[in-house]
Short mmCIF file of C-alpha atoms in Angstrom, two decimals:
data_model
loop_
_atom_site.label_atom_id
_atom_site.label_comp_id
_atom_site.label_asym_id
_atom_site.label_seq_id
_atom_site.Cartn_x
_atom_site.Cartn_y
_atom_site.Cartn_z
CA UNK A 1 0.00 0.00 0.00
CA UNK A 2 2.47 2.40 0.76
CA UNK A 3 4.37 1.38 -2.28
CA UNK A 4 1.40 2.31 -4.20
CA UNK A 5 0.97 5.71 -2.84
CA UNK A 6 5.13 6.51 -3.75
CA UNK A 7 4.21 5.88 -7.17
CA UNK A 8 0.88 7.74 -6.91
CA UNK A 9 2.29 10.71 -5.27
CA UNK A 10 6.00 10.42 -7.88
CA UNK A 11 2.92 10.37 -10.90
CA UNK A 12 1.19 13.33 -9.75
CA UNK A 13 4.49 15.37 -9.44
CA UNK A 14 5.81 14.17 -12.86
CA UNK A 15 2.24 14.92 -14.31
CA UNK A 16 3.09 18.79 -14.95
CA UNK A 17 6.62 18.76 -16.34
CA UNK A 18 4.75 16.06 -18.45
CA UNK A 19 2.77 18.42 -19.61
CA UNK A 20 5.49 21.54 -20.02
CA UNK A 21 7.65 19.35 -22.09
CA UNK A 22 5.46 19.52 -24.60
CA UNK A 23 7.02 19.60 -28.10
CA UNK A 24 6.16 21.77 -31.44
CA UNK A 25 4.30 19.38 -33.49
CA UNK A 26 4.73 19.54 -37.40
CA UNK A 27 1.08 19.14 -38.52
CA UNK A 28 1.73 19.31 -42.77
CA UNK A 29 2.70 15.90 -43.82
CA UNK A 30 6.01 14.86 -45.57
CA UNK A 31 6.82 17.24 -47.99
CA UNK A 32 6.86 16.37 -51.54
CA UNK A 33 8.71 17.84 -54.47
CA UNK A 34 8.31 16.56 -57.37
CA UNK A 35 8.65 17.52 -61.12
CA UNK A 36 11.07 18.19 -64.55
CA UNK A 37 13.97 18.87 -64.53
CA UNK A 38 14.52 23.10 -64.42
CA UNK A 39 11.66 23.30 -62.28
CA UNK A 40 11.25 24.96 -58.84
CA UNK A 41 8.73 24.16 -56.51
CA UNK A 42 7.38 25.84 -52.93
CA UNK A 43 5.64 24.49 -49.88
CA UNK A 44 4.15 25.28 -46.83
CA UNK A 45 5.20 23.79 -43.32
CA UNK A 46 2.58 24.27 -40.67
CA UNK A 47 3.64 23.73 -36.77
CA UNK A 48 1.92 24.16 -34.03
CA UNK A 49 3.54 24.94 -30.53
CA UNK A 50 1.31 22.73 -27.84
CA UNK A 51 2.77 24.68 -25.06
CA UNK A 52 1.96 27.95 -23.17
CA UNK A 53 5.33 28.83 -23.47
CA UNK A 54 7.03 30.76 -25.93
CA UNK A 55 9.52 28.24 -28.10
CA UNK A 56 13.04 29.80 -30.37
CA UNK A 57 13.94 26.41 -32.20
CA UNK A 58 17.36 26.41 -33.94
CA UNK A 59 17.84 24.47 -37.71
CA UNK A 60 20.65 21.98 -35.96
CA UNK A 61 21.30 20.36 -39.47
CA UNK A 62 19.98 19.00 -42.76
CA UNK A 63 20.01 15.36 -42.62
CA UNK A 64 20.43 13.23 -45.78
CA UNK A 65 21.02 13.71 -49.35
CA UNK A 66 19.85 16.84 -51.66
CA UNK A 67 21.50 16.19 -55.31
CA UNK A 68 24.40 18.34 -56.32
CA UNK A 69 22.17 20.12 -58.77
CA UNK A 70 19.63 20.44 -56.55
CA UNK A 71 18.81 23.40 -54.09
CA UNK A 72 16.79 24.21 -51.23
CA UNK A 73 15.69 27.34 -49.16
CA UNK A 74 13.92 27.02 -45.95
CA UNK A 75 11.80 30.46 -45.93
CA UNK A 76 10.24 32.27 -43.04
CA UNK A 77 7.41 35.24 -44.38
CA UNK A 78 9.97 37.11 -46.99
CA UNK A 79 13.00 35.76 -45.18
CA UNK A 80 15.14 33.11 -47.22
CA UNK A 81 18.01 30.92 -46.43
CA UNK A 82 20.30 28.23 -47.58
CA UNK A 83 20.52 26.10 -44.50
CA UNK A 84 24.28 24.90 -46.72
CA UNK A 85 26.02 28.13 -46.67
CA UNK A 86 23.10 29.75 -43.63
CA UNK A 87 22.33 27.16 -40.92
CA UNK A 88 23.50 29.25 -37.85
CA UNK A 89 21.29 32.35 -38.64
CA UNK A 90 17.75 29.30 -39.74
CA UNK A 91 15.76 29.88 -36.28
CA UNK A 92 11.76 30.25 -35.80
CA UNK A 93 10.13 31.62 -32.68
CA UNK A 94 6.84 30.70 -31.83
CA UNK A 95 4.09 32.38 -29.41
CA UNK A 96 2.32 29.95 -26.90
CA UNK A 97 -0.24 28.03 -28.70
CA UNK A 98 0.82 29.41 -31.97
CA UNK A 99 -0.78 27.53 -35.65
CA UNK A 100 2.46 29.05 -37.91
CA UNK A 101 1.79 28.79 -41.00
CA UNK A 102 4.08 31.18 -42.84
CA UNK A 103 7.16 28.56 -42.79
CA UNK A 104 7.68 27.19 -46.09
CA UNK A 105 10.74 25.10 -48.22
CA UNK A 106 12.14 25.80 -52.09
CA UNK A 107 13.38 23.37 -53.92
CA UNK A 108 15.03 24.10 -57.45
CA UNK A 109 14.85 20.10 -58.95
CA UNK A 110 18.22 21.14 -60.57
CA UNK A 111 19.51 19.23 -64.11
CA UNK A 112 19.29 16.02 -63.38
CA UNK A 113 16.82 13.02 -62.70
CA UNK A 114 17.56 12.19 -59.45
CA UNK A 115 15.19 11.22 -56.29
CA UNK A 116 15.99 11.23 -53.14
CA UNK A 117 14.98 12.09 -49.11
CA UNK A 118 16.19 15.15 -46.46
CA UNK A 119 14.91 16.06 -43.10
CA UNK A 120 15.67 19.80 -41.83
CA UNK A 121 16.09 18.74 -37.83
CA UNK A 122 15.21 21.68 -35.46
CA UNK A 123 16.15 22.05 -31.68
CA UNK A 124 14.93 24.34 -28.78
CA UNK A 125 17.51 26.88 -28.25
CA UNK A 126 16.80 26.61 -24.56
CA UNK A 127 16.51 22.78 -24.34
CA UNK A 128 18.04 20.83 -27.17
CA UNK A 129 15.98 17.34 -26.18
CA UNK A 130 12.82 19.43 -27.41
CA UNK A 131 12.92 18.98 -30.87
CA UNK A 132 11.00 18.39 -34.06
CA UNK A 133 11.62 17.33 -37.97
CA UNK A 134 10.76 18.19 -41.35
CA UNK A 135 10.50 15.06 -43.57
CA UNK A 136 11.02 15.87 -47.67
CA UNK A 137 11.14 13.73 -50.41
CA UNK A 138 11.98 14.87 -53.79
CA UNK A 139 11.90 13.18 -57.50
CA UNK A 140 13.10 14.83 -60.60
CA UNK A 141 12.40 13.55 -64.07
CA UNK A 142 11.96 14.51 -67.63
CA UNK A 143 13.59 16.80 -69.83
CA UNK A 144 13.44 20.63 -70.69
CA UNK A 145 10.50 21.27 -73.35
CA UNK A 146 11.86 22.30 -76.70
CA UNK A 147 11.01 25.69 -76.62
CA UNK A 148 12.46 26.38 -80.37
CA UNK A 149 12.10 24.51 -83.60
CA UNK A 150 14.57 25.57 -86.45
CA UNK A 151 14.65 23.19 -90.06
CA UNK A 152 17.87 22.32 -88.40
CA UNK A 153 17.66 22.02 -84.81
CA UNK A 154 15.44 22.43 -81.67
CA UNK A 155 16.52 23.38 -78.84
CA UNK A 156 14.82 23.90 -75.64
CA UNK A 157 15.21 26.67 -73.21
CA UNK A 158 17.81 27.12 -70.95
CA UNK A 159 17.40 26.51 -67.21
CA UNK A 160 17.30 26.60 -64.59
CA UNK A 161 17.16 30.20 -64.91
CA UNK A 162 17.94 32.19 -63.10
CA UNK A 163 20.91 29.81 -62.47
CA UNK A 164 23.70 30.05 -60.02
CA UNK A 165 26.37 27.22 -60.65
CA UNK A 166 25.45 25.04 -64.25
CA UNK A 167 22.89 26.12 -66.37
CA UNK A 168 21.67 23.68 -69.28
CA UNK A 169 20.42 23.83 -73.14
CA UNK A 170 18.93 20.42 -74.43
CA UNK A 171 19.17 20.42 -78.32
CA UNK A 172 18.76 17.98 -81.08
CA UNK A 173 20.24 18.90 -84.58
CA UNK A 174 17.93 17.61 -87.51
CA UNK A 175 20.40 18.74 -89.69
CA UNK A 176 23.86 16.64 -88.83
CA UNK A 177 25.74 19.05 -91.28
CA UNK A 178 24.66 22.61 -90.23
CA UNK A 179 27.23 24.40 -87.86
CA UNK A 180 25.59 25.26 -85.07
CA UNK A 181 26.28 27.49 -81.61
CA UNK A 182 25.69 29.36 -78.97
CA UNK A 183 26.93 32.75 -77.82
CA UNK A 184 26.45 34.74 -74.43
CA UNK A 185 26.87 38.23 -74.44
CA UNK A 186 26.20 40.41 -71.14
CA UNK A 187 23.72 42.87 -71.01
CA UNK A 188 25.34 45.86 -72.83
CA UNK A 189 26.31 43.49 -75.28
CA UNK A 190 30.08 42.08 -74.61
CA UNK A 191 31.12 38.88 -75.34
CA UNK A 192 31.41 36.60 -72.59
CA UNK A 193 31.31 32.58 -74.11
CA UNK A 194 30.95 31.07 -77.31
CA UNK A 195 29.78 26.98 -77.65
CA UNK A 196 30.32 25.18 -80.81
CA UNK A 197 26.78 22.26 -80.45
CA UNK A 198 28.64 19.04 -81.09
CA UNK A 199 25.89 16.82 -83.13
CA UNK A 200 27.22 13.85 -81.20
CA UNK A 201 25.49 15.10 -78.20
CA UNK A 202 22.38 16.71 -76.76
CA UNK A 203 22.54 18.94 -74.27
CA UNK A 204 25.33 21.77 -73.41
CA UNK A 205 26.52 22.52 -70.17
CA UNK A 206 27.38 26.45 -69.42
CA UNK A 207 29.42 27.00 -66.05
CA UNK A 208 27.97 30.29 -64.23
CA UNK A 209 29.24 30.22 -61.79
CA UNK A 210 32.07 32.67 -62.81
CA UNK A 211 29.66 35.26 -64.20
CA UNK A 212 28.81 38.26 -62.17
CA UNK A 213 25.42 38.30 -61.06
CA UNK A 214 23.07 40.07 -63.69
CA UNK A 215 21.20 39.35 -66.80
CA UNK A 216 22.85 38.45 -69.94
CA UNK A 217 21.89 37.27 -73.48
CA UNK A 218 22.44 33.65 -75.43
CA UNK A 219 22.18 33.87 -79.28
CA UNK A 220 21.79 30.29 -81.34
CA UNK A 221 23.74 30.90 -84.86
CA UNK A 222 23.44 28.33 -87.26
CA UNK A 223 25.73 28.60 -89.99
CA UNK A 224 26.38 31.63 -88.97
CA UNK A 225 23.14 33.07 -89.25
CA UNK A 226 21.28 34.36 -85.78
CA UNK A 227 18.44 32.29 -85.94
CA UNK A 228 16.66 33.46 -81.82
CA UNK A 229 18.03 35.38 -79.01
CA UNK A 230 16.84 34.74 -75.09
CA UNK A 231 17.48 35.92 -71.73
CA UNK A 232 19.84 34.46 -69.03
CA UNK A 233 20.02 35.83 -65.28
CA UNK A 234 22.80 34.67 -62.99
CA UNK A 235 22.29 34.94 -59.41
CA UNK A 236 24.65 33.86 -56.28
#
């Protein structure tokens, strides 16, 4: 008997800190990307902070793999982050009882078919067992649309764009013979690049990531005639 009232009497004490440990609970489900290649999607997070305390819950780390094409931000209201190059400064605060439902993700599905899984693991600043996780999944598939049709070629447009590190051009020359390429020039006109289309292959590769940030302009010539002109923006 007096057994039972120890534990009685320990459960009635433990009740309340119980009850104040209560966690932020993610209410969305997992969050899906999915879609072509050059795409970008966003989506909305919803938590919900059980407590009647006020919460501050740190981004510990992303845990793993995002593709090396790929790219997330993790957004709160107009603020963005890359939780690669930004983890320290990712942090949410939440009122006491708060539905917050201005926390969402963007995912740029990059240049190549790829699937894969990330969570983006959050702590309490002032108690890291409290914690909760985002669950993602992403799948990229597909091809660019051909965007241009030429007697001699199509070619689709470039992306992603606005690009950062690699942008892409898919192309397939109809015409083996024709002597195709593609030139960049910024946005007062200089020259920047120049790519000879090898009809071997079907897609060119363009390196950015050297570029200052800004628009700039890619011309395809076949045989040496400028057959369409279209916009490129680089952005770090």
């Amino acid at each position: 008997m007096k057994s039972f009232l120890l534990i009685s009497t320990w459960l009635m004490l433990l009740l309340p800190a119980l009850a104040g440990a209560q966690q932020v609970r993610v209410l969305s489900e997992v969050v899906d990307f999915s879609g072509d290649i050059g795409s970008s999607q966003r989506k909305t997070i919803i938590l919900h902070n059980e407590s009647n305390q006020q919460k501050t819950y740190l981004l510990k780390n992303v845990r793993g793999g995002i593709g090396s094409s790929q790219k997330v931000k993790v957004c709160f209201g107009d603020q963005c982050f890359d939780p690669k190059k930004e983890l320290a400064k990712v942090s949410i605060k939440l009122a006491p009882g708060e539905i917050y439902t201005d926390f969402y993700m963007e995912f740029e599905m990059g240049i190549a078919e790829t699937k894969g899984t990330f969570d983006l693991y959050f702590v309490n600043a002032d108690n890291l067992r409290e914690n909760f996780v985002v669950e993602a999944r992403y799948s990229v598939s597909g091809t660019a649309k051909v965007e241009f049709s030429h007697k001699d070629i199509k070619l689709s447009d470039v992306y992603p764009n606005p690009s950062s590190r690699i942008a892409q051009l898919d192309y397939e020359l109809v015409n083996p013979k024709a002597k195709a390429k593609i030139t960049i020039n910024s946005f007062i006109g200089n020259p920047i690049a120049e790519y000879e289309l090898d009809p071997e292959r079907n897609s060119l590769l363009i390196n950015v990531s050297d570029f200052q940030p800004g628009v700039y302009f890619y011309t395809l010539f076949v045989d040496n005639k400028n057959v369409v002109t279209k916009k490129l923006q680089v952005k770090k």
